[in-house]
Coordinates of C-alpha atoms in Angstrom, one line a residue:
Chain A
M1 CA 0.0 0.0 0.0
A2 CA 1.4 3.3 -1.0
L3 CA 1.1 6.1 1.6
I4 CA -0.1 9.3 0.1
R5 CA 1.9 12.1 1.6
Q6 CA -0.2 15.2 1.7
T7 CA 0.4 18.6 3.2
S8 CA -2.0 21.5 3.5
P9 CA -3.8 23.1 1.8
H10 CA -6.2 20.1 1.5
T11 CA -9.1 21.9 0.1
R12 CA -8.9 24.4 -2.6
G13 CA -11.2 27.2 -3.7
A14 CA -12.8 27.0 -7.1
E15 CA -11.5 30.4 -8.1
T16 CA -8.5 30.5 -10.2
T17 CA -6.3 33.6 -10.7
S18 CA -7.7 34.3 -14.1
R19 CA -11.3 33.9 -12.8
V20 CA -10.6 36.4 -9.9
M21 CA -9.0 38.9 -12.4
Q22 CA -12.1 38.6 -14.7
L23 CA -14.4 39.3 -11.8
V24 CA -12.3 42.4 -10.9
M25 CA -12.6 43.7 -14.4
L26 CA -16.3 43.0 -14.4
A27 CA -16.7 44.9 -11.2
A28 CA -14.9 47.8 -12.7
L29 CA -17.3 48.0 -15.6
P30 CA -19.9 50.2 -13.9
G31 CA -17.2 52.6 -12.9
L32 CA -16.0 52.7 -16.5
L33 CA -19.5 53.3 -17.9
V34 CA -20.2 56.1 -15.5
T35 CA -16.8 57.7 -16.2
T36 CA -17.4 57.6 -19.9
A37 CA -20.9 59.0 -19.4
M38 CA -19.6 61.8 -17.3
F39 CA -16.3 62.7 -18.9
G40 CA -16.6 61.5 -22.5
W41 CA -15.0 58.8 -24.6
G42 CA -11.4 59.5 -23.5
T43 CA -11.2 56.9 -20.8
F44 CA -12.7 54.3 -23.1
I45 CA -10.2 55.0 -25.8
N46 CA -7.4 55.0 -23.3
L47 CA -8.5 51.7 -21.8
I48 CA -8.1 50.0 -25.3
W49 CA -4.7 51.7 -26.0
I50 CA -3.4 51.0 -22.5
S51 CA -4.6 47.3 -22.6
L52 CA -2.6 46.9 -25.9
I53 CA 0.6 48.3 -24.3
A54 CA 0.1 46.2 -21.1
V55 CA -0.3 43.0 -23.0
G56 CA 2.5 43.9 -25.3
S57 CA 4.9 44.7 -22.4
E58 CA 3.9 41.5 -20.7
A59 CA 4.5 39.4 -23.7
L60 CA 7.8 41.1 -24.4
V61 CA 9.2 40.4 -20.9
A62 CA 8.0 36.7 -21.1
R63 CA 9.7 36.4 -24.4
L64 CA 12.9 38.1 -23.1
R65 CA 12.9 35.7 -20.1
K66 CA 12.2 32.7 -22.5
R67 CA 9.0 31.9 -20.5
P68 CA 5.8 30.7 -22.1
V69 CA 4.1 33.8 -23.3
A70 CA 0.5 32.4 -23.4
F71 CA 0.8 31.3 -19.7
Y72 CA 1.6 34.8 -18.6
L73 CA -1.1 36.4 -20.7
R74 CA -3.8 33.9 -19.6
D75 CA -4.0 35.1 -16.0
Y76 CA -5.3 38.6 -17.1
S77 CA -3.4 40.4 -14.4
A78 CA -1.8 42.7 -17.0
L79 CA -5.3 43.7 -18.2
V80 CA -6.4 44.5 -14.6
T81 CA -3.4 46.8 -14.3
A82 CA -4.4 48.3 -17.6
V83 CA -8.0 48.9 -16.4
L84 CA -6.8 50.5 -13.1
L85 CA -4.5 52.8 -15.0
A86 CA -7.0 53.7 -17.6
L87 CA -9.6 54.6 -14.8
A88 CA -7.1 56.6 -12.9
L89 CA -5.6 58.7 -15.7
P90 CA -7.3 61.8 -17.0
P91 CA -9.5 61.0 -20.0
L92 CA -7.5 63.0 -22.5
A93 CA -4.1 61.8 -21.5
P94 CA -2.0 61.8 -24.8
W95 CA -0.9 58.5 -26.2
W96 CA 2.8 58.8 -25.2
L97 CA 2.0 59.6 -21.6
T98 CA 0.0 56.4 -21.2
L99 CA 2.6 54.5 -23.1
I100 CA 5.4 55.6 -20.7
G101 CA 3.2 54.9 -17.6
T102 CA 2.0 51.6 -18.6
A103 CA 5.3 50.2 -19.9
F104 CA 6.9 51.3 -16.6
A105 CA 4.2 49.8 -14.6
I106 CA 4.4 46.4 -16.2
I107 CA 8.1 46.1 -16.9
V108 CA 9.7 47.8 -13.9
A109 CA 7.1 47.6 -11.1
K110 CA 5.9 44.1 -12.0
H111 CA 8.3 42.1 -14.0
L112 CA 11.6 43.2 -12.6
Y113 CA 10.4 41.6 -9.3
G114 CA 9.5 38.4 -11.0
G115 CA 6.0 39.1 -12.2
L116 CA 2.6 38.4 -10.7
G117 CA 2.6 37.6 -7.0
Q118 CA 6.0 39.0 -6.2
N119 CA 5.8 42.7 -6.8
P120 CA 6.1 44.8 -3.6
F121 CA 4.4 47.8 -5.1
N122 CA 1.1 48.0 -6.9
P123 CA 2.1 48.3 -10.6
A124 CA -0.7 50.6 -11.7
M125 CA -0.1 53.0 -8.9
V126 CA 3.7 53.1 -9.6
G127 CA 2.9 54.0 -13.3
Y128 CA 0.5 56.7 -12.1
V129 CA 2.9 58.2 -9.6
L130 CA 5.7 58.2 -12.1
L131 CA 3.5 60.2 -14.5
L132 CA 2.3 62.5 -11.8
I133 CA 5.8 63.5 -10.9
S134 CA 7.3 63.6 -14.3
F135 CA 4.5 65.3 -16.3
P136 CA 2.3 67.2 -13.6
A137 CA 0.8 69.5 -16.2
D138 CA -0.6 66.7 -18.4
M139 CA -1.9 64.8 -15.4
V140 CA -4.4 67.5 -14.2
N141 CA -6.2 67.8 -17.5
W142 CA -9.6 66.7 -16.2
L143 CA -12.6 67.6 -18.2
P144 CA -15.8 69.1 -16.7
A145 CA -18.5 66.6 -16.0
A146 CA -21.4 66.2 -18.4
G147 CA -24.1 68.7 -17.6
T148 CA -21.8 71.4 -16.6
P149 CA -23.3 74.7 -17.8
G150 CA -21.6 76.0 -21.0
Y151 CA -19.8 72.9 -21.8
E152 CA -20.5 70.1 -24.4
T153 CA -19.1 66.6 -24.0
L154 CA -16.5 65.8 -26.6
S155 CA -17.6 63.5 -29.4
F156 CA -15.8 60.1 -30.0
G157 CA -13.8 61.6 -32.9
Q158 CA -12.7 64.7 -30.9
S159 CA -11.5 62.5 -28.0
L160 CA -9.6 60.3 -30.4
Q161 CA -7.9 63.3 -31.9
A162 CA -7.1 64.7 -28.5
I163 CA -5.4 61.4 -27.5
F164 CA -3.6 60.9 -30.8
P165 CA -2.8 64.4 -32.0
F166 CA -1.2 63.2 -35.2
L167 CA -4.7 62.2 -36.4
G168 CA -5.4 65.8 -37.0
G169 CA -7.6 68.3 -35.2
N170 CA -6.5 71.1 -33.0
L171 CA -8.1 71.0 -29.6
D172 CA -7.4 73.8 -27.2
Y173 CA -6.8 72.0 -23.9
D174 CA -7.0 75.1 -21.7
A175 CA -10.4 76.0 -23.1
I176 CA -12.0 72.7 -22.1
T177 CA -10.2 71.4 -19.1
M178 CA -11.2 72.3 -15.6
A179 CA -9.9 71.9 -12.0
T180 CA -11.4 69.0 -10.2
A181 CA -13.4 69.5 -7.0
L182 CA -10.4 68.4 -4.8
D183 CA -8.2 70.9 -6.5
V184 CA -10.7 73.7 -6.0
V185 CA -11.0 73.0 -2.3
R186 CA -7.2 72.7 -1.9
E187 CA -6.4 76.0 -3.7
N188 CA -9.3 77.9 -2.0
S189 CA -8.3 80.4 0.6
S190 CA -11.0 83.0 0.6
L191 CA -14.5 81.4 0.0
T192 CA -16.6 79.6 2.6
W193 CA -17.9 76.1 1.8
S194 CA -21.4 77.3 0.8
E195 CA -19.9 80.1 -1.4
L196 CA -17.7 77.5 -3.1
Q197 CA -20.5 75.3 -3.9
A198 CA -22.6 78.1 -5.3
T199 CA -19.9 79.7 -7.4
N200 CA -17.8 76.7 -8.6
A201 CA -19.3 74.3 -11.2
A202 CA -16.9 71.5 -10.2
L203 CA -18.5 71.4 -6.7
G204 CA -22.1 71.7 -7.9
G205 CA -23.0 68.0 -7.4
T206 CA -25.7 66.6 -5.2
F207 CA -23.4 65.4 -2.4
A208 CA -19.9 66.1 -3.5
G209 CA -18.1 67.1 -6.7
K210 CA -20.1 67.1 -9.9
G211 CA -19.8 63.9 -11.8
W212 CA -17.2 62.5 -9.4
E213 CA -19.9 61.5 -6.9
W214 CA -21.6 59.1 -9.4
V215 CA -18.3 57.7 -10.6
N216 CA -17.4 56.9 -6.9
I217 CA -20.9 55.4 -6.2
A218 CA -20.3 53.2 -9.3
Y219 CA -17.0 52.0 -7.9
L220 CA -18.7 51.4 -4.5
A221 CA -21.3 49.2 -6.2
G222 CA -18.6 47.2 -8.0
G223 CA -16.6 46.9 -4.8
L224 CA -19.6 45.6 -2.9
F225 CA -20.1 43.0 -5.7
L226 CA -16.5 41.8 -5.2
L227 CA -17.0 41.7 -1.5
Y228 CA -20.1 39.6 -1.9
R229 CA -18.2 37.3 -4.2
K230 CA -15.5 37.0 -1.5
V231 CA -12.7 38.2 -3.8
F232 CA -11.3 40.1 -0.9
T233 CA -12.2 40.5 2.8
W234 CA -13.7 43.6 4.3
H235 CA -10.7 44.6 6.3
A236 CA -8.7 46.8 4.0
P237 CA -11.6 48.9 2.5
V238 CA -13.2 49.4 6.0
G239 CA -9.8 50.4 7.4
M240 CA -9.3 52.9 4.6
L241 CA -12.7 54.4 4.5
G242 CA -13.0 54.4 8.3
A243 CA -9.7 56.2 8.7
L244 CA -10.7 58.7 6.0
I245 CA -14.0 59.4 7.8
V246 CA -12.4 59.9 11.2
M247 CA -9.7 62.2 9.7
S248 CA -12.2 64.3 7.8
L249 CA -14.4 64.6 11.0
V250 CA -11.5 65.7 13.2
F251 CA -9.7 68.0 10.8
K252 CA -12.7 69.4 8.9
N253 CA -11.9 72.9 10.2
G254 CA -15.4 74.3 10.1
S255 CA -17.1 75.4 6.9
G256 CA -15.3 78.7 6.6
S257 CA -12.6 79.7 4.1
D258 CA -10.0 77.3 5.5
T259 CA -12.2 74.2 5.5
H260 CA -10.8 70.9 4.2
G261 CA -14.2 69.7 3.0
T262 CA -17.0 67.5 4.5
V263 CA -16.9 63.8 5.1
L264 CA -19.1 63.0 2.2
F265 CA -17.0 65.2 0.0
H266 CA -13.8 63.2 0.8
L267 CA -15.6 59.8 0.5
L268 CA -17.0 60.6 -3.0
S269 CA -14.2 62.6 -4.5
G270 CA -11.2 61.7 -6.6
A271 CA -10.1 58.1 -6.5
T272 CA -11.4 57.3 -3.0
M273 CA -13.7 54.4 -3.9
L274 CA -11.5 53.2 -6.7
G275 CA -8.7 53.0 -4.2
A276 CA -10.7 51.5 -1.3
F277 CA -12.1 48.6 -3.4
F278 CA -9.8 48.0 -6.3
I279 CA -6.3 49.1 -5.1
V280 CA -5.8 48.6 -1.3
T281 CA -7.4 45.2 -1.7
D282 CA -4.5 44.1 -4.0
P283 CA -3.5 40.7 -2.4
V284 CA 0.0 40.9 -3.6
S285 CA 1.3 44.3 -2.5
G286 CA -0.8 44.7 0.6
A287 CA -0.6 43.1 4.0
T288 CA -1.4 39.5 4.4
S289 CA -3.2 38.9 7.7
N290 CA -6.6 40.3 8.4
R291 CA -5.3 42.5 11.2
G292 CA -2.5 43.6 9.0
R293 CA -5.0 44.5 6.2
L294 CA -7.0 46.6 8.7
I295 CA -3.8 48.5 9.6
F296 CA -2.7 48.7 6.0
G297 CA -6.1 50.2 4.9
A298 CA -6.2 52.6 7.8
G299 CA -2.7 53.9 7.0
V300 CA -3.8 54.5 3.4
G301 CA -6.8 56.4 4.7
I302 CA -4.8 58.6 7.0
L303 CA -2.1 59.4 4.4
V304 CA -4.8 60.2 1.7
Y305 CA -6.3 62.7 4.0
V306 CA -2.9 64.2 5.1
I307 CA -1.7 64.7 1.5
R308 CA -5.1 65.9 0.2
A309 CA -5.5 68.5 3.0
W310 CA -1.9 69.7 3.5
G311 CA 0.2 68.2 0.6
G312 CA 1.2 69.5 -2.8
Y313 CA -0.6 67.0 -5.0
P314 CA -4.3 67.1 -6.2
D315 CA -5.1 63.5 -5.2
A316 CA -3.3 61.2 -2.8
V317 CA -4.6 57.7 -3.2
A318 CA -1.6 56.6 -5.4
F319 CA 1.0 58.1 -3.1
A320 CA -0.7 56.7 0.0
V321 CA -0.9 53.2 -1.5
L322 CA 2.8 53.2 -2.4
L323 CA 3.8 54.5 1.0
M324 CA 1.8 51.7 2.7
N325 CA 3.1 49.2 0.2
M326 CA 6.5 50.0 1.5
A327 CA 5.3 49.3 5.1
A328 CA 3.5 46.1 4.3
P329 CA 6.3 43.7 4.9
T330 CA 7.0 45.3 8.3
I331 CA 3.2 45.2 9.1
D332 CA 3.2 41.5 8.3
Y333 CA 6.2 40.9 10.7
Y334 CA 4.1 42.4 13.6
T335 CA 0.7 40.9 12.8
Q336 CA 1.5 37.3 12.3
P337 CA -1.6 35.4 13.5
R338 CA -1.4 32.5 16.0
T339 CA -0.9 29.2 14.2
Y340 CA -3.4 26.5 15.2
G341 CA -1.9 24.4 18.0
H342 CA 0.8 26.9 19.0
K343 CA 0.4 29.0 22.1
K344 CA 1.8 32.3 21.2
P345 CA 2.3 34.0 17.8
R346 CA 5.8 35.0 16.9
K347 CA 5.8 38.7 16.6
G348 CA 8.5 40.8 15.0
L349 CA 12.0 39.5 14.9
A350 CA 12.9 35.9 15.7
K351 CA 14.1 35.6 19.3
P352 CA 17.8 34.5 19.7
E353 CA 16.8 31.2 21.1
D354 CA 14.7 30.4 18.1
R355 CA 17.7 30.5 15.8
Chain B
M1 CA 7.0 82.4 13.2
A2 CA 4.8 79.8 14.7
D3 CA 4.8 79.1 18.5
P4 CA 7.6 77.0 19.8
I5 CA 5.8 73.7 20.1
T6 CA 4.4 73.9 16.5
Q7 CA 7.9 74.8 15.4
L8 CA 9.4 71.7 17.0
V9 CA 6.7 69.5 15.5
L10 CA 7.3 71.0 12.1
I11 CA 11.1 70.3 12.4
L12 CA 10.3 66.6 13.2
V13 CA 7.7 66.1 10.3
S14 CA 10.1 67.9 8.0
T15 CA 13.1 65.8 8.7
I16 CA 11.4 62.5 9.1
L17 CA 9.0 62.7 6.0
V18 CA 9.2 65.7 3.8
N19 CA 13.0 66.1 3.6
N20 CA 13.8 62.5 4.5
F21 CA 17.6 62.3 4.4
V22 CA 17.8 59.0 2.5
L23 CA 14.9 59.1 0.1
V24 CA 14.6 62.8 -0.6
Q25 CA 18.1 64.3 0.0
F26 CA 19.9 61.1 -0.9
L27 CA 22.3 61.2 2.0
G28 CA 23.5 58.1 4.0
L29 CA 22.9 55.8 1.0
C30 CA 25.9 53.5 1.9
P31 CA 24.5 52.1 5.1
F32 CA 21.0 52.3 3.5
M33 CA 22.1 49.8 0.8
G34 CA 24.7 48.1 3.0
V35 CA 23.0 47.0 6.2
S36 CA 19.5 46.5 4.9
G37 CA 20.0 42.9 4.0
K38 CA 18.5 41.6 7.3
L39 CA 15.8 43.2 9.4
E40 CA 17.7 42.5 12.7
T41 CA 20.9 44.2 11.6
A42 CA 18.9 47.1 10.2
M43 CA 17.3 47.6 13.6
G44 CA 20.7 47.6 15.4
M45 CA 22.0 50.1 12.9
S46 CA 18.9 52.3 13.4
L47 CA 19.4 52.4 17.1
A48 CA 23.1 53.2 16.9
T49 CA 22.6 55.9 14.2
T50 CA 19.8 57.6 16.1
F51 CA 22.0 57.8 19.2
V52 CA 25.1 59.0 17.4
L53 CA 23.3 61.5 15.1
T54 CA 21.5 63.3 17.9
L55 CA 24.6 63.6 19.9
A56 CA 26.8 64.6 17.0
S57 CA 24.4 67.3 15.8
V58 CA 24.4 68.8 19.3
C59 CA 28.1 68.7 19.6
S60 CA 28.7 70.2 16.2
Y61 CA 26.2 72.9 17.0
I62 CA 28.1 73.8 20.2
T63 CA 31.4 73.7 18.3
F64 CA 30.1 76.0 15.5
E65 CA 28.3 78.4 17.7
Y66 CA 30.9 78.9 20.5
I67 CA 34.2 78.2 18.9
L68 CA 34.1 78.7 15.1
Q69 CA 31.8 81.7 14.8
P70 CA 33.4 83.9 17.6
L71 CA 36.8 83.2 16.0
G72 CA 35.6 83.8 12.5
L73 CA 36.6 80.4 11.3
E74 CA 33.4 79.3 9.7
F75 CA 35.3 78.1 6.6
L76 CA 36.8 75.3 8.7
K77 CA 33.5 73.8 9.6
T78 CA 33.6 70.8 7.2
L79 CA 37.0 69.8 8.7
T80 CA 36.0 70.5 12.3
F81 CA 32.7 68.5 12.0
I82 CA 34.4 65.5 10.7
L83 CA 36.7 65.6 13.7
V84 CA 33.8 66.2 16.1
I85 CA 31.9 63.3 14.6
A86 CA 34.8 61.0 14.8
V87 CA 35.4 61.9 18.4
V88 CA 31.7 61.5 19.3
V89 CA 31.6 58.1 17.7
Q90 CA 34.8 56.9 19.4
F91 CA 33.7 58.3 22.7
T92 CA 30.3 56.7 22.4
E93 CA 31.8 53.3 21.6
M94 CA 34.1 53.5 24.6
V95 CA 31.4 54.6 27.1
V96 CA 28.9 52.0 25.8
H97 CA 31.6 49.4 26.0
K98 CA 32.4 50.2 29.7
T99 CA 28.9 50.8 31.0
S100 CA 26.5 48.5 29.1
P101 CA 28.0 45.3 27.6
I102 CA 24.5 44.3 26.4
L103 CA 24.0 47.5 24.4
Y104 CA 27.6 47.2 23.1
K105 CA 26.8 43.7 21.9
V106 CA 23.8 45.1 20.0
L107 CA 25.3 48.2 18.6
G108 CA 29.0 47.2 18.6
V109 CA 29.8 46.5 15.0
F110 CA 27.8 49.5 13.8
L111 CA 29.2 52.2 15.8
P112 CA 32.6 52.6 13.9
L113 CA 30.6 52.3 10.6
I114 CA 28.6 55.4 11.5
T115 CA 31.7 57.6 11.2
S116 CA 31.5 57.1 7.4
N117 CA 27.7 57.8 7.3
C118 CA 27.5 60.9 5.2
A119 CA 24.1 61.7 6.7
V120 CA 25.8 62.5 10.0
L121 CA 28.1 65.1 8.4
G122 CA 25.2 66.3 6.2
V123 CA 23.0 67.0 9.2
A124 CA 25.7 68.9 10.9
L125 CA 26.5 71.0 7.9
L126 CA 22.9 71.7 6.9
N127 CA 22.2 72.6 10.5
S128 CA 25.0 75.2 10.6
N129 CA 23.5 76.7 7.4
R130 CA 20.1 77.2 9.0
M131 CA 19.5 80.7 10.4
D132 CA 18.5 81.4 14.0
S133 CA 18.5 77.8 15.1
T134 CA 18.8 77.0 18.9
L135 CA 20.4 74.2 20.6
L136 CA 17.0 72.4 21.1
D137 CA 16.3 73.0 17.3
S138 CA 19.5 71.4 16.2
A139 CA 19.1 68.5 18.6
L140 CA 15.6 67.8 17.2
Y141 CA 16.9 68.2 13.7
G142 CA 19.5 65.5 14.3
F143 CA 17.0 63.3 16.0
G144 CA 14.4 63.7 13.3
A145 CA 16.9 63.0 10.6
A146 CA 17.9 59.8 12.5
V147 CA 14.3 58.7 13.0
G148 CA 13.7 59.2 9.2
F149 CA 16.8 57.3 8.4
S150 CA 15.8 54.5 10.8
L151 CA 12.2 54.4 9.5
V152 CA 13.1 53.9 5.9
L153 CA 16.0 51.6 6.7
V154 CA 13.8 49.2 8.6
L155 CA 11.0 49.3 6.0
F156 CA 13.6 48.8 3.3
A157 CA 15.1 45.8 5.2
A158 CA 11.7 44.1 5.5
M159 CA 11.0 44.6 1.8
R160 CA 14.4 43.2 0.8
E161 CA 13.8 40.1 2.9
R162 CA 10.6 39.6 0.8
I163 CA 12.4 40.4 -2.5
A164 CA 15.1 37.9 -1.7
A165 CA 12.5 35.1 -2.2
A166 CA 11.1 36.6 -5.5
D167 CA 11.9 35.2 -8.9
V168 CA 13.8 38.3 -10.0
P169 CA 15.3 38.2 -13.5
L170 CA 19.0 37.1 -13.4
P171 CA 20.6 40.4 -14.4
F172 CA 18.6 42.3 -11.7
R173 CA 19.3 40.0 -8.7
G174 CA 20.9 41.4 -5.5
G175 CA 22.1 45.1 -5.7
A176 CA 20.3 46.0 -8.8
I177 CA 16.8 45.2 -7.7
A178 CA 17.6 46.8 -4.3
M179 CA 18.4 50.0 -6.1
V180 CA 15.2 49.8 -8.2
T181 CA 13.3 49.4 -4.9
A182 CA 15.0 52.3 -3.3
A183 CA 14.1 54.4 -6.4
L184 CA 10.4 53.4 -6.2
M185 CA 10.4 54.2 -2.5
S186 CA 11.8 57.6 -3.2
L187 CA 9.0 58.0 -5.8
A188 CA 6.5 57.3 -3.1
F189 CA 8.1 59.8 -0.7
M190 CA 7.7 62.5 -3.3
G191 CA 4.1 62.4 -2.2
F192 CA 5.0 64.4 1.0
T193 CA 6.3 67.3 -1.1
G194 CA 4.7 70.5 -0.2
L195 CA 3.5 69.3 3.2
I196 CA 5.6 71.8 5.1
K197 CA 7.7 74.7 4.0
L198 CA 10.6 75.1 6.4

C-alpha cells in the first residue's frame, strides 16, 4: 500500500487567478461606464490603448525571459493593471503619456520583481505616480463633467484626436479642461464652503463634486459585488474608509474659508472608492493577515487625507498606497496570526533562542 | 514664526518625512544599501545611528556656535565637524563598552561604521546653514533625521527580505533590484512634497 503524503492546503477554492481577475474587471465595468458618461469617450479609448501596451509589455518580458508567453497572458493580471491605470488617468491623457506609464508599470514595477505575486508595489499606482511626478501639467487635464453649464461633452472623434494628436484636429486643452473639485478646495483660501458650492461648477454636485460622486458610487457598487463574491475581505476597505471618515471629521476645520471639506466630499471625490475597493485590496502588494490589512487600509486612509489636506498634489490615493506598500512587509512581521496548535504567535523578529 | 511647540513638531515632520535624508536628500545611502539585507541588523544600525546622530548634531552645533563663529573660522566647519563626529563616535563606543555590555553587543559592529555615514556630516552642515536655530532645534533636527533614516532603513530591510524570495530576472538580482526598490520608495516619498515649507 502506498502512503499518500499530503500537506496542507487540503481543500482548494474553485476560483483560479484568471477567474478572480475577470471578476475584478467585471466589477470595474460600472465605474468605466459612468466615467465615460460623465467625462466623454477619452477613458474608453485610453483603456483600449493601455490594454494593448500592457499585454504587449507582458509578452515582451515573457519572451525576453524565455518563458511561455501564453501562460503569462492567460492570468489577465496585465489587463487588470491596464484597467486600473485607464480609470485613474485623465480622460484626454495623450498616447505617449499612457505608453510611458503603462510600460513602466508592467516592466519595472511588476516584472523586474518576477511578475505576478511578487511585486512589492502596486504596478498601476507606480505607473500613475511616475507620470504625476514627471508630467504634472498633463496629469491634471480633467474635463468638466457632463451637464456642466456652458460645456459640451466631446464626441468620440474629438476625443480620439485629443489622445492621438497626429490624427489631425487642434483641440485647445486650456479651453475645455477644468480643475477637479479636490483641486478647487485645496487651492481655495477666501471662500466659505457654501460660497464655493454656489460659485464653482466643479463642486455643484448633489453630495460632492459634480460627476465624481456618481463615478465613486459606481465603484462602490462594483466593490460591494466583489466583497459579496469573496474576492477580498472587508478589512482593507473598511480600514481605509474608516480612517478617512475619522480624519475628515476631526480636521474638517469648520465650513469657513480654511475648510478641508465635508466627510461625504472626501468619500465621494477623486479616487477614494476606486482606491478602497480596487487598489488597497490588492492581495500581492498589501498586508497578508486580516489585522494587517486593517492597519494597511487605515494607513492609506490617513495618508490620503494628510496629502489631500496639506500636501502639494491634487489627489493622494496613489502616493498613500505606495507608501503603505513600503510598510506592508513590516506590518506583516508584527501581525502574524497564531498558528493552530501553537500557544503564542511569533511577533516581529525571531528571538535569539529560536535560531 | 509659529509658536515654539508647533515649530518643533514642524522640524520633526520635515526631517522624518518631507525632507527625508535618505529618500529625498539622498544622504546616507551607503548604510541604507549596505546593512538592509536583514531586518535584525537594520534595527541595530537604526538604534546606533539615532543615538550618534542626535549627539553629533548637538556637539557640532556647540562647536560651531561657541568656537568657530566667535573666532571667524566658519570656513573650517567641514573639517571640524568630521573631527567632532569621529570623536563622538569613538567616545560613544568606549562609554557604551564600559557601561553597558549588552548595548555594546547590540550596537558594537555598527558604531565605527557610522563615522562614514554621510548623513551625519550632512545633518551637521545643513544645521549650521540654517538661520537662527537654537540648541534644542539642532538636537531635534538631528533626532528627526535619524528617525527618518531608521524608518526607511527598517521598512527597506523588511522589503528586501521579501524580495530575496522573489523570482527576480537574473541580471537584476541582488544590488540592482535593491536600487530599483529604493528608487520606487523615493518616488513614493515625493508624495510628501509641499506638506511643510521650512
